[in-house]
């Protein structure tokens, strides 16, 4: 963690990577810290502003193809995020944010864009848009707490040897490259296709990220509303249409 005991959470380009309410992930992390007595600040970084390299954790959300191309151009030019990642800061990308963290992505118009190369992942448009609820197992990191979220993306993502899949799809599409994988991870750089916001639906994932920031597991935090939301989301999928 940087300097004093306050955790600084970077909300990266919410003006272009904010289409799917993924900014809520910053609120979830900040609240989960605050409820444990750990001060936290959300630092929004807008398009045109340099990305500070001194923050503890960075969040990139989903967005439309053109918006994500703008985001990638901006982030490649201002190297703050890459510098932070190089010193071990936690970086989380959701959907477009996932694709931007990879080495390259092709948008629906067929144009190839360079990503940030923080994940070994390349994205191309798939044959069909993946839309719907997703359940994925992340046994190595989260044990028997599956990930729940929803996806809405055209891109299919293939991982290279430098990144491991985050999880294995039980329902839905995920990376969509035929491997059955969902998301990606290299060290403390983590990405997923799941919206929700994903950290509101998956407190175990939120706390894993906080553990990486704090250097130790955060104190237990039982929230009945969050457990009820998980139960409702997971049972909805179980009884829903199998994709
Ligand atoms: N534009 C990207 C795609 O369609 C990402 C969409 C998203 O962030 N939900 O693949």
Tab-separated table of N, CA and C in Angstrom, residues 45-192:
chain	number	residue	atom	x	y	z
A	45	UNK	N	-10.197	8.845	-12.872
A	45	UNK	CA	-9.262	9.382	-13.870
A	45	UNK	C	-10.019	9.438	-15.191
A	46	UNK	N	-10.228	10.650	-15.693
A	46	UNK	CA	-11.044	10.808	-16.911
A	46	UNK	C	-10.164	10.864	-18.161
A	47	UNK	N	-10.814	10.649	-19.313
A	47	UNK	CA	-10.113	10.719	-20.600
A	47	UNK	C	-9.430	12.082	-20.728
A	48	UNK	N	-8.175	12.090	-21.121
A	48	UNK	CA	-7.422	13.343	-21.248
A	48	UNK	C	-6.569	13.615	-20.021
A	49	UNK	N	-6.853	12.936	-18.910
A	49	UNK	CA	-6.047	13.146	-17.690
A	49	UNK	C	-4.988	12.056	-17.590
A	50	UNK	N	-3.784	12.405	-17.092
A	50	UNK	CA	-2.775	11.367	-16.892
A	50	UNK	C	-3.199	10.394	-15.796
A	51	UNK	N	-2.792	9.155	-15.916
A	51	UNK	CA	-3.129	8.164	-14.883
A	51	UNK	C	-2.050	8.194	-13.820
A	52	UNK	N	-2.390	8.514	-12.553
A	52	UNK	CA	-1.347	8.506	-11.515
A	52	UNK	C	-0.809	7.081	-11.323
A	53	UNK	N	0.499	6.979	-11.165
A	53	UNK	CA	1.085	5.633	-11.034
A	53	UNK	C	1.165	5.189	-9.576
A	54	UNK	N	0.692	6.045	-8.648
A	54	UNK	CA	0.924	5.804	-7.220
A	54	UNK	C	-0.244	5.112	-6.508
A	55	UNK	N	-1.305	4.757	-7.230
A	55	UNK	CA	-2.499	4.208	-6.558
A	55	UNK	C	-2.290	2.732	-6.221
A	56	UNK	N	-3.166	2.221	-5.372
A	56	UNK	CA	-3.022	0.840	-4.904
A	56	UNK	C	-3.703	-0.164	-5.825
A	57	UNK	N	-4.821	0.255	-6.419
A	57	UNK	CA	-5.611	-0.676	-7.231
A	57	UNK	C	-6.296	0.137	-8.323
A	58	UNK	N	-6.399	-0.446	-9.504
A	58	UNK	CA	-6.984	0.248	-10.657
A	58	UNK	C	-8.114	-0.607	-11.226
A	59	UNK	N	-9.234	0.047	-11.568
A	59	UNK	CA	-10.393	-0.668	-12.115
A	59	UNK	C	-10.734	-0.104	-13.488
A	60	UNK	N	-10.873	-1.000	-14.463
A	60	UNK	CA	-11.298	-0.611	-15.812
A	60	UNK	C	-12.574	-1.369	-16.135
A	61	UNK	N	-13.622	-0.658	-16.568
A	61	UNK	CA	-14.907	-1.312	-16.815
A	61	UNK	C	-15.157	-1.587	-18.286
A	62	UNK	N	-16.423	-1.900	-18.592
A	62	UNK	CA	-16.810	-2.231	-19.958
A	62	UNK	C	-17.198	-1.006	-20.753
A	63	UNK	N	-17.267	-1.165	-22.063
A	63	UNK	CA	-17.643	-0.054	-22.925
A	63	UNK	C	-17.830	-0.498	-24.360
A	64	UNK	N	-18.329	0.419	-25.177
A	64	UNK	CA	-18.518	0.121	-26.602
A	64	UNK	C	-17.154	0.090	-27.294
A	65	UNK	N	-17.134	-0.516	-28.487
A	65	UNK	CA	-15.871	-0.698	-29.214
A	65	UNK	C	-15.100	0.609	-29.400
A	66	UNK	N	-15.801	1.636	-29.881
A	66	UNK	CA	-15.090	2.891	-30.170
A	66	UNK	C	-14.566	3.527	-28.893
A	67	UNK	N	-15.364	3.448	-27.834
A	67	UNK	CA	-14.947	4.003	-26.542
A	67	UNK	C	-13.716	3.267	-26.023
A	68	UNK	N	-13.691	1.964	-26.197
A	68	UNK	CA	-12.551	1.213	-25.667
A	68	UNK	C	-11.293	1.471	-26.507
A	69	UNK	N	-11.482	1.747	-27.789
A	69	UNK	CA	-10.323	2.107	-28.624
A	69	UNK	C	-9.731	3.433	-28.141
A	70	UNK	N	-10.603	4.398	-27.812
A	70	UNK	CA	-10.132	5.671	-27.254
A	70	UNK	C	-9.384	5.439	-25.947
A	71	UNK	N	-9.944	4.596	-25.111
A	71	UNK	CA	-9.325	4.300	-23.811
A	71	UNK	C	-7.941	3.705	-24.005
A	72	UNK	N	-7.818	2.756	-24.942
A	72	UNK	CA	-6.512	2.110	-25.161
A	72	UNK	C	-5.489	3.122	-25.642
A	73	UNK	N	-5.901	4.005	-26.561
A	73	UNK	CA	-4.972	5.020	-27.077
A	73	UNK	C	-4.490	5.921	-25.941
A	74	UNK	N	-5.450	6.342	-25.094
A	74	UNK	CA	-5.101	7.227	-23.976
A	74	UNK	C	-4.146	6.528	-22.996
A	75	UNK	N	-4.463	5.298	-22.662
A	75	UNK	CA	-3.667	4.599	-21.644
A	75	UNK	C	-2.283	4.204	-22.169
A	76	UNK	N	-2.179	3.967	-23.477
A	76	UNK	CA	-0.853	3.679	-24.041
A	76	UNK	C	0.030	4.925	-23.989
A	77	UNK	N	-0.607	6.092	-24.206
A	77	UNK	CA	0.161	7.342	-24.237
A	77	UNK	C	0.605	7.789	-22.844
A	78	UNK	N	-0.267	7.611	-21.829
A	78	UNK	CA	0.071	8.000	-20.451
A	78	UNK	C	0.409	6.711	-19.712
A	79	UNK	N	1.637	6.529	-19.331
A	79	UNK	CA	2.110	5.198	-18.928
A	79	UNK	C	1.868	4.891	-17.453
A	80	UNK	N	1.069	5.707	-16.769
A	80	UNK	CA	0.900	5.533	-15.322
A	80	UNK	C	0.407	4.152	-14.923
A	81	UNK	N	-0.541	3.629	-15.655
A	81	UNK	CA	-1.103	2.310	-15.305
A	81	UNK	C	-0.044	1.217	-15.480
A	82	UNK	N	0.707	1.306	-16.580
A	82	UNK	CA	1.746	0.303	-16.831
A	82	UNK	C	2.836	0.387	-15.755
A	83	UNK	N	3.186	1.620	-15.331
A	83	UNK	CA	4.213	1.781	-14.290
A	83	UNK	C	3.718	1.202	-12.968
A	84	UNK	N	2.441	1.462	-12.658
A	84	UNK	CA	1.872	0.932	-11.413
A	84	UNK	C	1.866	-0.596	-11.443
A	85	UNK	N	1.476	-1.163	-12.581
A	85	UNK	CA	1.437	-2.627	-12.690
A	85	UNK	C	2.832	-3.210	-12.513
A	86	UNK	N	3.833	-2.507	-13.056
A	86	UNK	CA	5.209	-3.012	-12.968
A	86	UNK	C	5.699	-3.055	-11.523
A	87	UNK	N	5.164	-2.165	-10.646
A	87	UNK	CA	5.611	-2.218	-9.235
A	87	UNK	C	4.656	-3.063	-8.390
A	88	UNK	N	3.710	-3.770	-9.026
A	88	UNK	CA	2.893	-4.746	-8.306
A	88	UNK	C	1.520	-4.267	-7.899
A	89	UNK	N	1.070	-3.091	-8.380
A	89	UNK	CA	-0.293	-2.636	-8.052
A	89	UNK	C	-1.314	-3.620	-8.636
A	90	UNK	N	-2.473	-3.668	-8.021
A	90	UNK	CA	-3.541	-4.564	-8.487
A	90	UNK	C	-4.296	-3.854	-9.613
A	91	UNK	N	-4.548	-4.579	-10.704
A	91	UNK	CA	-5.290	-4.025	-11.843
A	91	UNK	C	-6.401	-4.999	-12.200
A	92	UNK	N	-7.615	-4.465	-12.336
A	92	UNK	CA	-8.779	-5.315	-12.635
A	92	UNK	C	-9.476	-4.761	-13.876
A	93	UNK	N	-9.668	-5.604	-14.880
A	93	UNK	CA	-10.358	-5.191	-16.101
A	93	UNK	C	-11.620	-6.009	-16.297
A	94	UNK	N	-12.703	-5.328	-16.693
A	94	UNK	CA	-13.960	-6.017	-16.960
A	94	UNK	C	-14.319	-5.799	-18.435
A	95	UNK	N	-14.508	-6.865	-19.163
A	95	UNK	CA	-14.984	-6.867	-20.548
A	95	UNK	C	-14.123	-5.967	-21.446
A	96	UNK	N	-14.593	-4.786	-21.846
A	96	UNK	CA	-13.714	-3.923	-22.648
A	96	UNK	C	-12.411	-3.670	-21.912
A	97	UNK	N	-12.499	-3.496	-20.599
A	97	UNK	CA	-11.284	-3.293	-19.799
A	97	UNK	C	-10.351	-4.489	-19.890
A	98	UNK	N	-10.902	-5.690	-19.896
A	98	UNK	CA	-10.139	-6.939	-20.085
A	98	UNK	C	-9.415	-6.877	-21.436
A	99	UNK	N	-10.180	-6.543	-22.490
A	99	UNK	CA	-9.615	-6.545	-23.837
A	99	UNK	C	-8.495	-5.506	-23.971
A	100	UNK	N	-8.686	-4.340	-23.330
A	100	UNK	CA	-7.684	-3.273	-23.380
A	100	UNK	C	-6.398	-3.702	-22.654
A	101	UNK	N	-6.515	-4.475	-21.578
A	101	UNK	CA	-5.327	-4.936	-20.839
A	101	UNK	C	-4.518	-5.955	-21.630
A	102	UNK	N	-5.143	-6.584	-22.632
A	102	UNK	CA	-4.450	-7.590	-23.443
A	102	UNK	C	-3.471	-6.960	-24.421
A	103	UNK	N	-2.911	-7.797	-25.299
A	103	UNK	CA	-1.891	-7.288	-26.236
A	103	UNK	C	-2.532	-6.606	-27.435
A	104	UNK	N	-3.697	-7.113	-27.899
A	104	UNK	CA	-4.369	-6.468	-29.032
A	104	UNK	C	-5.840	-6.859	-29.051
A	105	UNK	N	-6.658	-6.015	-29.699
A	105	UNK	CA	-8.061	-6.374	-29.897
A	105	UNK	C	-8.531	-5.819	-31.240
A	106	UNK	N	-9.396	-6.601	-31.892
A	106	UNK	CA	-9.977	-6.188	-33.169
A	106	UNK	C	-11.422	-5.812	-32.888
A	107	UNK	N	-11.807	-4.592	-33.259
A	107	UNK	CA	-13.187	-4.153	-33.021
A	107	UNK	C	-14.083	-4.666	-34.154
A	108	UNK	N	-15.417	-4.497	-33.981
A	108	UNK	CA	-16.363	-5.087	-34.929
A	108	UNK	C	-16.140	-4.591	-36.357
A	109	UNK	N	-15.620	-3.368	-36.518
A	109	UNK	CA	-15.341	-2.836	-37.852
A	109	UNK	C	-14.105	-3.461	-38.502
A	110	UNK	N	-13.422	-4.360	-37.790
A	110	UNK	CA	-12.266	-5.046	-38.366
A	110	UNK	C	-10.930	-4.350	-38.128
A	111	UNK	N	-10.949	-3.274	-37.330
A	111	UNK	CA	-9.691	-2.545	-37.073
A	111	UNK	C	-8.966	-3.167	-35.870
A	112	UNK	N	-7.672	-3.411	-36.048
A	112	UNK	CA	-6.883	-3.964	-34.936
A	112	UNK	C	-6.256	-2.830	-34.122
A	113	UNK	N	-6.394	-2.923	-32.804
A	113	UNK	CA	-5.847	-1.912	-31.892
A	113	UNK	C	-4.839	-2.584	-30.964
A	114	UNK	N	-3.809	-1.823	-30.630
A	114	UNK	CA	-2.811	-2.322	-29.681
A	114	UNK	C	-3.352	-2.150	-28.265
A	115	UNK	N	-3.222	-3.168	-27.439
A	115	UNK	CA	-3.616	-3.058	-26.036
A	115	UNK	C	-2.417	-2.658	-25.183
A	116	UNK	N	-2.575	-2.799	-23.876
A	116	UNK	CA	-1.494	-2.391	-22.965
A	116	UNK	C	-0.487	-3.510	-22.727
A	117	UNK	N	-0.844	-4.741	-23.093
A	117	UNK	CA	0.093	-5.853	-22.943
A	117	UNK	C	0.333	-6.260	-21.502
A	118	UNK	N	-0.590	-5.911	-20.602
A	118	UNK	CA	-0.440	-6.352	-19.199
A	118	UNK	C	-0.941	-7.775	-19.032
A	119	UNK	N	-1.753	-8.239	-19.960
A	119	UNK	CA	-2.187	-9.639	-19.991
A	119	UNK	C	-1.804	-10.212	-21.355
A	120	UNK	N	-1.512	-11.511	-21.380
A	120	UNK	CA	-1.194	-12.186	-22.649
A	120	UNK	C	-2.509	-12.666	-23.254
A	121	UNK	N	-3.231	-11.740	-23.892
A	121	UNK	CA	-4.586	-12.033	-24.378
A	121	UNK	C	-4.842	-11.245	-25.656
A	122	UNK	N	-5.408	-11.911	-26.650
A	122	UNK	CA	-5.788	-11.221	-27.895
A	122	UNK	C	-7.280	-11.431	-28.123
A	123	UNK	N	-7.943	-10.407	-28.658
A	123	UNK	CA	-9.402	-10.460	-28.822
A	123	UNK	C	-9.772	-10.174	-30.270
A	124	UNK	N	-10.718	-10.973	-30.773
A	124	UNK	CA	-11.263	-10.780	-32.125
A	124	UNK	C	-12.776	-10.856	-32.024
A	125	UNK	N	-13.517	-10.264	-32.980
A	125	UNK	CA	-14.977	-10.394	-32.925
A	125	UNK	C	-15.399	-11.856	-33.114
A	126	UNK	N	-16.344	-12.306	-32.302
A	126	UNK	CA	-16.852	-13.659	-32.444
A	126	UNK	C	-17.976	-13.704	-33.473
A	127	UNK	N	-18.444	-14.896	-33.775
A	127	UNK	CA	-19.536	-15.026	-34.762
A	127	UNK	C	-20.849	-14.493	-34.217
A	128	UNK	N	-21.070	-14.726	-32.932
A	128	UNK	CA	-22.318	-14.252	-32.300
A	128	UNK	C	-21.981	-13.462	-31.044
A	129	UNK	N	-22.862	-12.520	-30.717
A	129	UNK	CA	-22.680	-11.754	-29.484
A	129	UNK	C	-23.017	-12.658	-28.300
A	130	UNK	N	-22.206	-12.643	-27.280
A	130	UNK	CA	-22.472	-13.420	-26.065
A	130	UNK	C	-23.241	-12.539	-25.087
A	131	UNK	N	-24.465	-12.916	-24.799
A	131	UNK	CA	-25.311	-12.113	-23.906
A	131	UNK	C	-26.001	-13.049	-22.921
A	132	UNK	N	-25.898	-12.789	-21.652
A	132	UNK	CA	-26.655	-13.568	-20.667
A	132	UNK	C	-25.895	-13.785	-19.376
A	133	UNK	N	-26.505	-14.578	-18.504
A	133	UNK	CA	-25.910	-14.876	-17.200
A	133	UNK	C	-24.735	-15.843	-17.360
A	134	UNK	N	-23.755	-15.684	-16.505
A	134	UNK	CA	-22.583	-16.560	-16.506
A	134	UNK	C	-22.353	-17.086	-15.092
A	135	UNK	N	-21.969	-18.356	-15.010
A	135	UNK	CA	-21.447	-18.913	-13.760
A	135	UNK	C	-20.090	-19.521	-14.109
A	136	UNK	N	-19.091	-19.235	-13.312
A	136	UNK	CA	-17.749	-19.784	-13.573
A	136	UNK	C	-17.117	-20.244	-12.266
A	137	UNK	N	-16.359	-21.319	-12.354
A	137	UNK	CA	-15.640	-21.821	-11.172
A	137	UNK	C	-14.224	-21.250	-11.167
A	138	UNK	N	-13.792	-20.809	-10.011
A	138	UNK	CA	-12.445	-20.238	-9.862
A	138	UNK	C	-11.805	-20.954	-8.679
A	139	UNK	N	-11.760	-22.294	-8.786
A	139	UNK	CA	-11.409	-23.121	-7.633
A	139	UNK	C	-10.085	-22.732	-6.981
A	140	UNK	N	-9.068	-22.422	-7.802
A	140	UNK	CA	-7.744	-22.204	-7.223
A	140	UNK	C	-7.713	-20.954	-6.348
A	141	UNK	N	-8.549	-19.950	-6.676
A	141	UNK	CA	-8.511	-18.691	-5.916
A	141	UNK	C	-9.671	-18.553	-4.948
A	142	UNK	N	-10.856	-19.067	-5.316
A	142	UNK	CA	-12.063	-18.781	-4.523
A	142	UNK	C	-12.718	-20.042	-3.971
A	143	UNK	N	-12.079	-21.195	-4.118
A	143	UNK	CA	-12.652	-22.425	-3.583
A	143	UNK	C	-13.987	-22.736	-4.208
A	144	UNK	N	-14.970	-23.068	-3.387
A	144	UNK	CA	-16.251	-23.497	-3.956
A	144	UNK	C	-17.266	-22.361	-4.095
A	145	UNK	N	-16.804	-21.117	-4.074
A	145	UNK	CA	-17.685	-19.962	-4.323
A	145	UNK	C	-17.628	-19.623	-5.810
A	146	UNK	N	-18.597	-20.050	-6.638
A	146	UNK	CA	-18.498	-19.738	-8.063
A	146	UNK	C	-18.699	-18.257	-8.325
A	147	UNK	N	-18.171	-17.804	-9.442
A	147	UNK	CA	-18.414	-16.419	-9.864
A	147	UNK	C	-19.774	-16.334	-10.535
A	148	UNK	N	-20.521	-15.262	-10.237
A	148	UNK	CA	-21.774	-15.002	-10.936
A	148	UNK	C	-21.695	-13.603	-11.541
A	149	UNK	N	-22.288	-13.455	-12.734
A	149	UNK	CA	-22.300	-12.151	-13.387
A	149	UNK	C	-23.064	-12.253	-14.687
A	150	UNK	N	-23.112	-11.165	-15.448
A	150	UNK	CA	-23.692	-11.274	-16.778
A	150	UNK	C	-22.716	-10.732	-17.803
A	151	UNK	N	-22.832	-11.290	-19.018
A	151	UNK	CA	-21.913	-10.888	-20.082
A	151	UNK	C	-22.683	-10.278	-21.240
A	152	UNK	N	-22.020	-9.416	-21.976
A	152	UNK	CA	-22.591	-8.782	-23.171
A	152	UNK	C	-21.421	-8.309	-24.013
A	153	UNK	N	-20.926	-9.194	-24.882
A	153	UNK	CA	-19.735	-8.833	-25.673
A	153	UNK	C	-19.709	-9.577	-27.003
A	154	UNK	N	-19.087	-8.927	-27.956
A	154	UNK	CA	-18.893	-9.531	-29.279
A	154	UNK	C	-17.527	-10.216	-29.343
A	155	UNK	N	-16.583	-9.672	-28.597
A	155	UNK	CA	-15.206	-10.163	-28.671
A	155	UNK	C	-15.036	-11.557	-28.081
A	156	UNK	N	-14.157	-12.349	-28.704
A	156	UNK	CA	-13.732	-13.622	-28.117
A	156	UNK	C	-12.233	-13.490	-27.842
A	157	UNK	N	-11.825	-13.963	-26.701
A	157	UNK	CA	-10.453	-13.706	-26.235
A	157	UNK	C	-9.674	-15.013	-26.092
A	158	UNK	N	-8.473	-15.014	-26.651
A	158	UNK	CA	-7.593	-16.186	-26.569
A	158	UNK	C	-6.381	-15.807	-25.724
A	159	UNK	N	-6.055	-16.670	-24.783
A	159	UNK	CA	-4.912	-16.390	-23.896
A	159	UNK	C	-3.647	-17.049	-24.423
A	160	UNK	N	-2.524	-16.368	-24.217
A	160	UNK	CA	-1.226	-16.957	-24.492
A	160	UNK	C	-0.625	-17.506	-23.203
A	161	UNK	N	0.585	-18.038	-23.272
A	161	UNK	CA	1.177	-18.699	-22.084
A	161	UNK	C	1.473	-17.744	-20.928
A	162	UNK	N	1.498	-16.439	-21.189
A	162	UNK	CA	1.814	-15.483	-20.127
A	162	UNK	C	0.666	-15.201	-19.180
A	163	UNK	N	-0.545	-15.650	-19.500
A	163	UNK	CA	-1.706	-15.451	-18.613
A	163	UNK	C	-2.442	-16.763	-18.420
A	164	UNK	N	-2.929	-16.983	-17.209
A	164	UNK	CA	-3.744	-18.167	-16.925
A	164	UNK	C	-5.215	-17.760	-16.972
A	165	UNK	N	-6.114	-18.691	-17.333
A	165	UNK	CA	-7.537	-18.361	-17.223
A	165	UNK	C	-7.869	-18.051	-15.771
A	166	UNK	N	-8.794	-17.102	-15.564
A	166	UNK	CA	-9.259	-16.843	-14.201
A	166	UNK	C	-10.094	-18.036	-13.728
A	167	UNK	N	-11.003	-18.487	-14.566
A	167	UNK	CA	-11.872	-19.590	-14.161
A	167	UNK	C	-12.343	-20.403	-15.344
A	168	UNK	N	-13.290	-21.306	-15.034
A	168	UNK	CA	-13.814	-22.258	-16.012
A	168	UNK	C	-15.322	-22.032	-16.088
A	169	UNK	N	-15.849	-21.844	-17.282
A	169	UNK	CA	-17.268	-21.532	-17.452
A	169	UNK	C	-18.141	-22.754	-17.126
A	170	UNK	N	-19.142	-22.522	-16.275
A	170	UNK	CA	-20.145	-23.554	-15.993
A	170	UNK	C	-21.398	-23.261	-16.818
A	171	UNK	N	-21.802	-21.999	-16.870
A	171	UNK	CA	-22.908	-21.524	-17.717
A	171	UNK	C	-22.447	-20.267	-18.432
A	172	UNK	N	-22.906	-20.089	-19.674
A	172	UNK	CA	-22.558	-18.887	-20.416
A	172	UNK	C	-21.374	-19.124	-21.341
A	173	UNK	N	-20.758	-18.059	-21.791
A	173	UNK	CA	-19.722	-18.142	-22.830
A	173	UNK	C	-18.331	-17.810	-22.285
A	174	UNK	N	-18.186	-16.702	-21.551
A	174	UNK	CA	-16.854	-16.308	-21.062
A	174	UNK	C	-15.958	-15.889	-22.216
A	175	UNK	N	-14.710	-16.376	-22.219
A	175	UNK	CA	-13.749	-15.930	-23.236
A	175	UNK	C	-14.179	-16.322	-24.647
A	176	UNK	N	-14.952	-17.382	-24.782
A	176	UNK	CA	-15.567	-17.712	-26.075
A	176	UNK	C	-14.613	-18.246	-27.130
A	177	UNK	N	-13.435	-18.687	-26.731
A	177	UNK	CA	-12.451	-19.169	-27.713
A	177	UNK	C	-12.489	-20.688	-27.867
A	178	UNK	N	-13.501	-21.321	-27.270
A	178	UNK	CA	-13.622	-22.780	-27.376
A	178	UNK	C	-12.918	-23.526	-26.257
A	179	UNK	N	-12.203	-22.817	-25.392
A	179	UNK	CA	-11.461	-23.498	-24.318
A	179	UNK	C	-12.299	-23.669	-23.049
A	180	UNK	N	-13.443	-22.984	-22.987
A	180	UNK	CA	-14.266	-23.047	-21.773
A	180	UNK	C	-13.739	-22.156	-20.665
A	181	UNK	N	-12.804	-21.285	-20.984
A	181	UNK	CA	-12.218	-20.458	-19.922
A	181	UNK	C	-12.951	-19.127	-19.780
A	182	UNK	N	-12.789	-18.531	-18.621
A	182	UNK	CA	-13.382	-17.211	-18.316
A	182	UNK	C	-12.297	-16.354	-17.687
A	183	UNK	N	-12.084	-15.162	-18.294
A	183	UNK	CA	-11.178	-14.208	-17.693
A	183	UNK	C	-9.714	-14.609	-17.814
A	184	UNK	N	-8.873	-13.832	-17.144
A	184	UNK	CA	-7.427	-14.054	-17.237
A	184	UNK	C	-6.748	-13.489	-16.004
A	185	UNK	N	-5.546	-14.007	-15.774
A	185	UNK	CA	-4.775	-13.495	-14.644
A	185	UNK	C	-3.277	-13.651	-14.908
A	186	UNK	N	-2.539	-12.598	-14.598
A	186	UNK	CA	-1.073	-12.656	-14.537
A	186	UNK	C	-0.701	-11.922	-13.256
A	187	UNK	N	-0.229	-12.624	-12.256
A	187	UNK	CA	0.107	-11.981	-10.977
A	187	UNK	C	-1.094	-11.246	-10.413
A	188	UNK	N	-0.933	-9.964	-10.163
A	188	UNK	CA	-2.032	-9.167	-9.596
A	188	UNK	C	-2.824	-8.406	-10.657
A	189	UNK	N	-2.675	-8.818	-11.918
A	189	UNK	CA	-3.503	-8.272	-13.003
A	189	UNK	C	-4.587	-9.302	-13.267
A	190	UNK	N	-5.838	-8.907	-13.093
A	190	UNK	CA	-6.943	-9.873	-13.191
A	190	UNK	C	-8.035	-9.293	-14.085
A	191	UNK	N	-8.632	-10.145	-14.919
A	191	UNK	CA	-9.684	-9.649	-15.814
A	191	UNK	C	-10.782	-10.685	-15.967
A	192	UNK	N	-11.972	-10.180	-16.260
A	192	UNK	CA	-13.148	-11.039	-16.390
A	192	UNK	C	-14.108	-10.429	-17.401
